[in-house]
Coordinates of C-alpha atoms in Angstrom, one line a residue:
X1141 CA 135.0 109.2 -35.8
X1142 CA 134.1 112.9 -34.8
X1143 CA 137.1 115.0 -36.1
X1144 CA 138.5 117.9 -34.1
X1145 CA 136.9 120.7 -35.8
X1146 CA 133.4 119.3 -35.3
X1147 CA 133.9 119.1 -32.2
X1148 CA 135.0 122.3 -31.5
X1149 CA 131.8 123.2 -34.1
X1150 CA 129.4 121.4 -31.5
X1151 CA 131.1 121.7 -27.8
X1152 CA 129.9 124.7 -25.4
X1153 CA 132.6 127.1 -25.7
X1154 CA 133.0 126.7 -21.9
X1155 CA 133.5 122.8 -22.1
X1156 CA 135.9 123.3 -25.2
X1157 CA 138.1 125.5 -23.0
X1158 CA 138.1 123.5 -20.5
X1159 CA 138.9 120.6 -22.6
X1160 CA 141.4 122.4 -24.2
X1161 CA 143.1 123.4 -20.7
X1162 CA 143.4 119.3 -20.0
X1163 CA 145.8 119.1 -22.6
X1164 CA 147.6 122.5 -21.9
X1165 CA 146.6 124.2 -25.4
X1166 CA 146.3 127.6 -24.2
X1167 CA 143.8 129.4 -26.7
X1168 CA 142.1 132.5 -26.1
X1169 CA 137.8 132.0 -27.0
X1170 CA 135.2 134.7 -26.6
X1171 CA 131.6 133.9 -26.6
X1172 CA 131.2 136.1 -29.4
X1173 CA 134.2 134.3 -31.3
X1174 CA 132.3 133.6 -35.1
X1175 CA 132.3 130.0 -36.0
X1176 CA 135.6 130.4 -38.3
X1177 CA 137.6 132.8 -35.8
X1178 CA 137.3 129.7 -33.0
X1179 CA 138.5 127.1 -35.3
X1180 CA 141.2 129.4 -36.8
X1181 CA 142.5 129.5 -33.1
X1182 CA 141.8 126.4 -32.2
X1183 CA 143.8 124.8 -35.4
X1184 CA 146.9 127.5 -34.5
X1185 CA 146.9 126.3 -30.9
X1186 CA 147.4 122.8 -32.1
X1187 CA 149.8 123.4 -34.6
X1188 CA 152.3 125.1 -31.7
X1189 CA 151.3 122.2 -29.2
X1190 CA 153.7 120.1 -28.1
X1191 CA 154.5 116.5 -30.2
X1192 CA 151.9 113.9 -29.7
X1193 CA 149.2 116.0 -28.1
X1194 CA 147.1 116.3 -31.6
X1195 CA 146.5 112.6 -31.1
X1196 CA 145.9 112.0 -27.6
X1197 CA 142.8 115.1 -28.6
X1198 CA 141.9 113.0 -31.2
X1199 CA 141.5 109.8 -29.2
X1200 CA 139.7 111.6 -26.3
X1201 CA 137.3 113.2 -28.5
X1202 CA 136.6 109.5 -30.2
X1203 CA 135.8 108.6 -26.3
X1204 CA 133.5 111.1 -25.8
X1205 CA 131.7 111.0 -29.1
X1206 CA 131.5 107.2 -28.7
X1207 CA 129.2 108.0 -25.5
X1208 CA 127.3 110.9 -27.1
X1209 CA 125.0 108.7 -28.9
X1210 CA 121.9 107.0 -28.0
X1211 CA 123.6 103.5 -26.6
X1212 CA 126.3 106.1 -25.3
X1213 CA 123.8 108.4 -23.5
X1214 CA 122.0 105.3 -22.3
X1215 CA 125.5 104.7 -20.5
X1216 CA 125.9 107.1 -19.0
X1217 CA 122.5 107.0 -17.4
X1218 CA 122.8 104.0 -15.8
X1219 CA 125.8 104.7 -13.7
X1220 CA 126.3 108.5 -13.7
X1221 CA 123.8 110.2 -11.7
X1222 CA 124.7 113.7 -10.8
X1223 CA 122.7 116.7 -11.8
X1224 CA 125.2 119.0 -13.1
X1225 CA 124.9 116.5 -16.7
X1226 CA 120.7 117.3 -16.6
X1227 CA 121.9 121.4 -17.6
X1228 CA 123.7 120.0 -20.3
X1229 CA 122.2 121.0 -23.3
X1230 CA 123.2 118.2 -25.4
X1231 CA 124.6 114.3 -25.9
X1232 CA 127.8 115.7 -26.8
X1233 CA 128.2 118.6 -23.8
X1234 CA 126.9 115.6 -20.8
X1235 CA 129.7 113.2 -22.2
X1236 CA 132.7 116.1 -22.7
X1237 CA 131.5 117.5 -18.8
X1238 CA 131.7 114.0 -17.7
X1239 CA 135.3 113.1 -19.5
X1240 CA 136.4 116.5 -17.5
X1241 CA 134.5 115.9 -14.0
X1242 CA 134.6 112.7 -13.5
X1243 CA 136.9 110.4 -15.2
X1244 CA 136.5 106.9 -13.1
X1245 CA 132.5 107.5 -13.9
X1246 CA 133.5 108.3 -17.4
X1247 CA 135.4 104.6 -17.6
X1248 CA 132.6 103.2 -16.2
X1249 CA 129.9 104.3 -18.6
X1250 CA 133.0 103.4 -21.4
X1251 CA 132.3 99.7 -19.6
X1252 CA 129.1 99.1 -19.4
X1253 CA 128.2 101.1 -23.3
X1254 CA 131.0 97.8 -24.2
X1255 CA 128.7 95.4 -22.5
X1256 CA 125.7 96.5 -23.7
X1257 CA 126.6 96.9 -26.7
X1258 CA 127.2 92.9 -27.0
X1259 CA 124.4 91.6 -25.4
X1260 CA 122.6 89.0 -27.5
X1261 CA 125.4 88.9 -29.9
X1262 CA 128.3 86.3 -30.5
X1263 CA 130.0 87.4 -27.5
X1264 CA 127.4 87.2 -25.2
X1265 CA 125.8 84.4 -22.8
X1266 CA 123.3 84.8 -20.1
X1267 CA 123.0 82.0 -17.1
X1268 CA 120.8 81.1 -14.0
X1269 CA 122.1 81.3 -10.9
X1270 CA 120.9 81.8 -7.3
X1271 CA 119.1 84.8 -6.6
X1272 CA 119.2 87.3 -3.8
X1273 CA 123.0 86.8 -3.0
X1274 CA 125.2 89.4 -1.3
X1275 CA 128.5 90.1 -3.6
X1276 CA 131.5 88.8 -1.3
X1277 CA 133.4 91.1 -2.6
X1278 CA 135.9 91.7 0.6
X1279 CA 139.8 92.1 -0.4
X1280 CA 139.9 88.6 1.0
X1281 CA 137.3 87.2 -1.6
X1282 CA 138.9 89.7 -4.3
X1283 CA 142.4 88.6 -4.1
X1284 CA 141.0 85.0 -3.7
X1285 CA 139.0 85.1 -7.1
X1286 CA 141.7 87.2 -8.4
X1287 CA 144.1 84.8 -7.8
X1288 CA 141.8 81.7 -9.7
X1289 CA 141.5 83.9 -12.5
X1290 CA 145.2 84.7 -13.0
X1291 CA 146.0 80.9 -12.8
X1292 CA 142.9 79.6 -15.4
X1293 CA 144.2 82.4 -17.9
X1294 CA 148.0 82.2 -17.1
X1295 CA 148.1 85.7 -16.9
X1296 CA 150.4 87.7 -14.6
X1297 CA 148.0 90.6 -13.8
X1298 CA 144.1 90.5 -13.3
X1299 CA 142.4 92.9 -11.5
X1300 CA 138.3 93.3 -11.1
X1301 CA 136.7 96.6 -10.4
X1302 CA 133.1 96.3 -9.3
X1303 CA 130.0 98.5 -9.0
X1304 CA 126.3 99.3 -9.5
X1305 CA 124.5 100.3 -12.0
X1306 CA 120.8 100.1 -13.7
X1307 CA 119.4 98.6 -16.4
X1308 CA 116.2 99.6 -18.4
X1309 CA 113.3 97.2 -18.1
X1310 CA 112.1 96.4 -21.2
X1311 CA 108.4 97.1 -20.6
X1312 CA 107.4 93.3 -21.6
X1313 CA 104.8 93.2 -19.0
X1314 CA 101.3 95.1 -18.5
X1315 CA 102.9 97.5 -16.0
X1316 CA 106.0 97.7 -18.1
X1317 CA 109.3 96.2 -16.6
X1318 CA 111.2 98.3 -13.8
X1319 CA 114.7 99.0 -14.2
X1320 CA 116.5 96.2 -12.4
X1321 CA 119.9 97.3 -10.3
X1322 CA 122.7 95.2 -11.2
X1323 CA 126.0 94.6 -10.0
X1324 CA 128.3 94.3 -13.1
X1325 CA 132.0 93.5 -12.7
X1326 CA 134.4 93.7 -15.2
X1327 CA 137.9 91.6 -15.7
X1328 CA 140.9 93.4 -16.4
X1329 CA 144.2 90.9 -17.4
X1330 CA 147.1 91.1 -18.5
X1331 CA 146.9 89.7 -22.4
X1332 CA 150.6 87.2 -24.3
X1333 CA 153.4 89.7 -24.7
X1334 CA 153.9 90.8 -28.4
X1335 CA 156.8 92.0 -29.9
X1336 CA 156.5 95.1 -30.8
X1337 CA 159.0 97.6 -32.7
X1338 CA 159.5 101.4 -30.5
X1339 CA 162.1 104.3 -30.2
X1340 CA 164.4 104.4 -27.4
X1341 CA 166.6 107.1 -27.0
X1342 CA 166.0 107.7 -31.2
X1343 CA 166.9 104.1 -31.9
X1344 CA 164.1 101.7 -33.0
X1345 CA 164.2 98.6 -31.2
X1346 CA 162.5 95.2 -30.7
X1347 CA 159.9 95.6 -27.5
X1348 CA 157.2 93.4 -25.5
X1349 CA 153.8 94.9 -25.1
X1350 CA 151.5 93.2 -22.6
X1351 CA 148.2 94.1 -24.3
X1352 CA 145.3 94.6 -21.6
X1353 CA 142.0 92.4 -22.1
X1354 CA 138.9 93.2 -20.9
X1355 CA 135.7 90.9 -20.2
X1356 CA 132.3 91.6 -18.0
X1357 CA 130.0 90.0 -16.0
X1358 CA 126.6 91.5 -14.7
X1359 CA 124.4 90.0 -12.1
X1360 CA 120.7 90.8 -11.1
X1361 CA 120.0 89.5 -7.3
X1362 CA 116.2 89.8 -8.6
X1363 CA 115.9 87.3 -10.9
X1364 CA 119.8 85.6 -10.5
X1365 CA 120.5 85.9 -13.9
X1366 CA 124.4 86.8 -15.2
X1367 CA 125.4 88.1 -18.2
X1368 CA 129.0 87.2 -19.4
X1369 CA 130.7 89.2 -22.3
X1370 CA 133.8 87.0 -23.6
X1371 CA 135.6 86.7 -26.7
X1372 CA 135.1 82.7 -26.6
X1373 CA 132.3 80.6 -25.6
X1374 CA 134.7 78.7 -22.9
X1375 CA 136.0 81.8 -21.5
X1376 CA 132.5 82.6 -20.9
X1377 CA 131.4 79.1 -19.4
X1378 CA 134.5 79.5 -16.6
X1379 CA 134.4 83.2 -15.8
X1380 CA 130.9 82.7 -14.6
X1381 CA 132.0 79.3 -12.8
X1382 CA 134.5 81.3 -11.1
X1383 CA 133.1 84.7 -10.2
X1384 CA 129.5 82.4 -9.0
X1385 CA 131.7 80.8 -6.5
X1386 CA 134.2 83.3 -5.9
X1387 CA 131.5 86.7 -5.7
X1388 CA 128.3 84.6 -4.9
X1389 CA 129.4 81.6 -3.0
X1390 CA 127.3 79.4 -5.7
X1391 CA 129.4 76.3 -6.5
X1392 CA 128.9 73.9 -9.8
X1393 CA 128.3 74.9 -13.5
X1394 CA 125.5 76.5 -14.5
X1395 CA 123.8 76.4 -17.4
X1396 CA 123.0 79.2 -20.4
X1397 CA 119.8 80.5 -20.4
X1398 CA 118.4 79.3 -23.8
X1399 CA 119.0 81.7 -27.0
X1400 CA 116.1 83.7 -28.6
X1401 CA 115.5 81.6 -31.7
X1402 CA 114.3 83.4 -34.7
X1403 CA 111.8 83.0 -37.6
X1404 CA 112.2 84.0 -41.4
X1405 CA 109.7 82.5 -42.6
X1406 CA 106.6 85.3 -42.0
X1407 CA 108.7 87.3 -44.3
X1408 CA 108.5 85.0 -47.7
X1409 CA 105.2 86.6 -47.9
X1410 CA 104.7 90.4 -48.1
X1411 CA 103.4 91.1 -44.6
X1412 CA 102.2 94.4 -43.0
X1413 CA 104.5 95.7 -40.2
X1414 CA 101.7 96.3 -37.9
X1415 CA 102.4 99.2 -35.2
X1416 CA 100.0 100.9 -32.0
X1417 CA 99.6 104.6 -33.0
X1418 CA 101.5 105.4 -29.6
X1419 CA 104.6 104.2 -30.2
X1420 CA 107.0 106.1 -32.2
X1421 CA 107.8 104.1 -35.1
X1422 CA 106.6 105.7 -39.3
X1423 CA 108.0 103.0 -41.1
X1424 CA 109.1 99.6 -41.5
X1425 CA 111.0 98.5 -44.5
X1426 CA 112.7 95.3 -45.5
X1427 CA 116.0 96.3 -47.4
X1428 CA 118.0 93.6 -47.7
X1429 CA 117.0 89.5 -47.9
X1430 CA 119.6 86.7 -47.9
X1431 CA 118.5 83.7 -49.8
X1432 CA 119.8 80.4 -49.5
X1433 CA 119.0 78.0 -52.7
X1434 CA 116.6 74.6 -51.1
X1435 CA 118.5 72.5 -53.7
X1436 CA 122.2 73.5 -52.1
X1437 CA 123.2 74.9 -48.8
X1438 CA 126.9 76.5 -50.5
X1439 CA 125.5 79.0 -52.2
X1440 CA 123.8 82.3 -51.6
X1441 CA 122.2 85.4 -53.0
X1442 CA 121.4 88.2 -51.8
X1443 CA 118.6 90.9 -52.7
X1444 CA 118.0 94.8 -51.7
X1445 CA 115.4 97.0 -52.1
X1446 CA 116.5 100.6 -51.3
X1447 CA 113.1 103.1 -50.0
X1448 CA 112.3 105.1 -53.3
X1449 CA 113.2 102.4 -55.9
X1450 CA 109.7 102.0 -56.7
X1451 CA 109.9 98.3 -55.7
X1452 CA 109.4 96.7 -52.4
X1453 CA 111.8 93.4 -51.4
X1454 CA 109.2 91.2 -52.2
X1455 CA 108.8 92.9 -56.5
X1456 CA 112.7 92.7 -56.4
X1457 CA 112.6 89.2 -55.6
X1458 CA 110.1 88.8 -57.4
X1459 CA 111.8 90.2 -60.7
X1460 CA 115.0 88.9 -60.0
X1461 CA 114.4 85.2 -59.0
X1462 CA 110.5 85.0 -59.8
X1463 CA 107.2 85.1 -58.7
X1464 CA 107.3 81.7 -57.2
X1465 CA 111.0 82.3 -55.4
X1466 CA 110.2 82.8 -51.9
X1467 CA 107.3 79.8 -51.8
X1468 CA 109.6 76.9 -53.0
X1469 CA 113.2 77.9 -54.9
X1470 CA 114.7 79.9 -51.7
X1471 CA 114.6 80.3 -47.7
X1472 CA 115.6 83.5 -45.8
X1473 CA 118.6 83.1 -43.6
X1474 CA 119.2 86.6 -42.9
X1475 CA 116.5 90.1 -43.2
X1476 CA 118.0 93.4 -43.0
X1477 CA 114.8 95.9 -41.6
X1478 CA 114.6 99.4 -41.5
X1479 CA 112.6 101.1 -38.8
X1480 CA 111.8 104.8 -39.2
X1481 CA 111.4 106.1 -35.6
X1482 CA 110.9 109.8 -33.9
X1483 CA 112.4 109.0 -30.7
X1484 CA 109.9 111.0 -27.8
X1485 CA 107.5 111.8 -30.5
X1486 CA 109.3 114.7 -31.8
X1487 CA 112.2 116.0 -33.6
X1488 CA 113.9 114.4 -37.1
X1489 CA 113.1 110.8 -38.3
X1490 CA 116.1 108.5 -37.1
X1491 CA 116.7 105.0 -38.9
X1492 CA 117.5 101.7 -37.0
X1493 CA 119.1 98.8 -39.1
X1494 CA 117.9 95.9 -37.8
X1495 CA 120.2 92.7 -38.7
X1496 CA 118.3 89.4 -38.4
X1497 CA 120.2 85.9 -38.9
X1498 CA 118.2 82.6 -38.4
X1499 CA 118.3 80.8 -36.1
X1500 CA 119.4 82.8 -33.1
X1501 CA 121.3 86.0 -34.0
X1502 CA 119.8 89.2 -34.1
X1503 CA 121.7 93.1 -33.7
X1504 CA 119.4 94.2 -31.5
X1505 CA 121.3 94.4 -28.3
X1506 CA 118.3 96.5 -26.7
X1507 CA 120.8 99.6 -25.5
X1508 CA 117.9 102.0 -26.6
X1509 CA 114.4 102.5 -25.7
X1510 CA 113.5 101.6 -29.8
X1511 CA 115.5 98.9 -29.6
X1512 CA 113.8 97.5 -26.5
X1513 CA 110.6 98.1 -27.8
X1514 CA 111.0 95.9 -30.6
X1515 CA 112.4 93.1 -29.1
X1516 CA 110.0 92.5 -26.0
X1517 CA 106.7 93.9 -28.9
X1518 CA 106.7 93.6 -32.3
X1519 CA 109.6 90.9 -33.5
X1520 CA 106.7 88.7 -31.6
X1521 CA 104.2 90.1 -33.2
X1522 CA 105.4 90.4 -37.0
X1523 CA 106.0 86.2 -36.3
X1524 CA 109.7 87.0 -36.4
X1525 CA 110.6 85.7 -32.6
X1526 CA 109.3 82.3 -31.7
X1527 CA 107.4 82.4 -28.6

């Protein structure tokens, strides 16, 4: 979490006191202010704000950092297209000008950097359903669907907000994959009350609190595929049974579209992470193997190899377990892989963890061009993806 004094360390002084201004801390800054004179202010401002307000900076500034990363910027990209955020001059001043401009486009970046971010993961299922459909998405429809929604979760309140947005292709074919336009919609309802303890009129007392839930759906009329984000695998299953019918006029169930399924085995073998001299990846590295014993499936061990040890994953193994380990004591159920990258070809190394769990779970959830790269590229070609 980005703490208040970095962020007045990185913000433009202009966006800072603006920023500042939204929460009525009134703080005099110069452009010639030196680094310590603006934080002295700043943390004198804040102590002689009014009760509460340190906290509601705090939690805006963990919005806004959450979209000035890579995934984040990626976000904002695909729904937030005015040219005012290209002068920016960094991750951190496009998010803060958007948090202050434009706060329904800031929500909906917050949305789909949520979605994204659990694509291909536990909460995630794709379907296929009829292409080229026109969203019915009239207040008649809408109330309709929000209605069926209320009563399959017994909730009291649902509402849907819907709009368009793009999505990076993922450059898996010759020409390399357009961005597709999607539609994504995403489910606001009302969650079981809780009771919950609060002050009233300085006495603490017993309270409900409704918590608010959130799921998404996104649909491509290209291809007719949906994307559901759910907590459970049901939820899932009837959100996109309901929303098909309700948005798309598609009746019936429809089926998932089948998992990526992973392979492990390429890696009980030292193997050369073979990469094209165009793409922007230094280094691959295996840290981290979980092993599972052939004899027993209840037990587990795991081995690391940190870059700089002197020792790849394959001599730890090796050393630890023996030089016959990988071929008949052990199988891989899970590889932790480094990838050193220098995103555009410039500028520091960065490092992406990539988490792979046979059969069919993998951390990519291909928010970043990287990320993309190796899913639709070289997972195939290191033998790690079955075709």
């Amino acid at each position: 979490m980005l703490s208040i004094r970095s962020f007045v360390r990185r913000a433009p002084i202009d966006l800072l006191v603006r920023f500042l201004d939204a929460f009525e801390i009134v703080v005099e800054l110069e452009p010639d202010d030196k680094l310590r004179s603006r934080l002295d202010k700043v943390d004198t401002a804040l102590a002689s704000a009014a009760r509460g307000t340190r906290g509601a900076v705090e939690q805006a500034i963990d919005r806004i950092d959450k979209l000035a990363t890579e995934p984040g910027e990626a976000a904002i990209e695909a729904v937030a297209h005015r040219p005012e955020l290209e002068s920016q001059p960094s991750a951190l001043a496009r998010s803060t000008w958007l948090y202050l401009h434009d706060r329904d486009m800031f929500r909906r970046a917050e949305d789909i950097h949520y979605s994204d971010n659990q694509r291909f993961g536990r909460q995630w299922t794709a379907f296929l359903t009829k292409p080229d459909c026109a969203l019915l998405n009239d207040d008649e429809h809408l109330k309709s669907l929000e209605g069926k929604l209320k009563e399959w979760f017994d909730s009291r309140h649902v509402m849907l907000e819907i709009f368009t947005r793009i999505r990076p292709g993922d450059g898996s074919d010759d020409a390399g994959e357009e961005a597709a336009v999607v539609s994504q919609i995403t489910i606001y309802r009302e969650g079981r009350a809780a009771e919950d303890l609060a002050f009233k009129d300085d006495a603490l007392t017993v309270g409900l609190k409704y918590p608010v839930l959130e799921a998404s759906m996104t649909y491509d009329a290209k291809t007719g595929r949906v994307e559901c984000v759910a907590p459970d695998k049901d939820q899932r299953h009837e959100i996109v049974r309901l929303m098909a019918q309700g948005l798309l006029g598609v009746d019936g169930d429809h089926e998932p579209v089948e998992q990526r399924a992973y392979d492990l085995k390429p890696l009980a073998k030292r193997i050369v992470f073979d990469t094209d001299p165009d793409d922007p990846i230094e280094q691959v590295w295996v840290s981290m193997m979980r092993l599972q014993p052939v004899e027993t499936s209840s037990e587990r061990v795991i081995v690391t190899s940190l870059r700089g040890s002197g020792r790849d994953i394959w001599d730890q193994v090796a050393v630890r377990l023996g030089a016959k380990a990988l071929a008949s004591d052990y199988t891989i159920t899970q590889a932790h892989i480094q990838v050193r990258h220098r995103p555009d070809g410039a500028g520091r190394l960065r490092t992406l963890n990539v988490i792979i769990t046979h059969p069919h779970n993998s951390s990519l959830r291909e928010c970043t061009e990287i990320e993309r790269l190796l899913a639709s590229k070289y997972l195939a070609r290191w033998g790690l993806l079955v075709q």
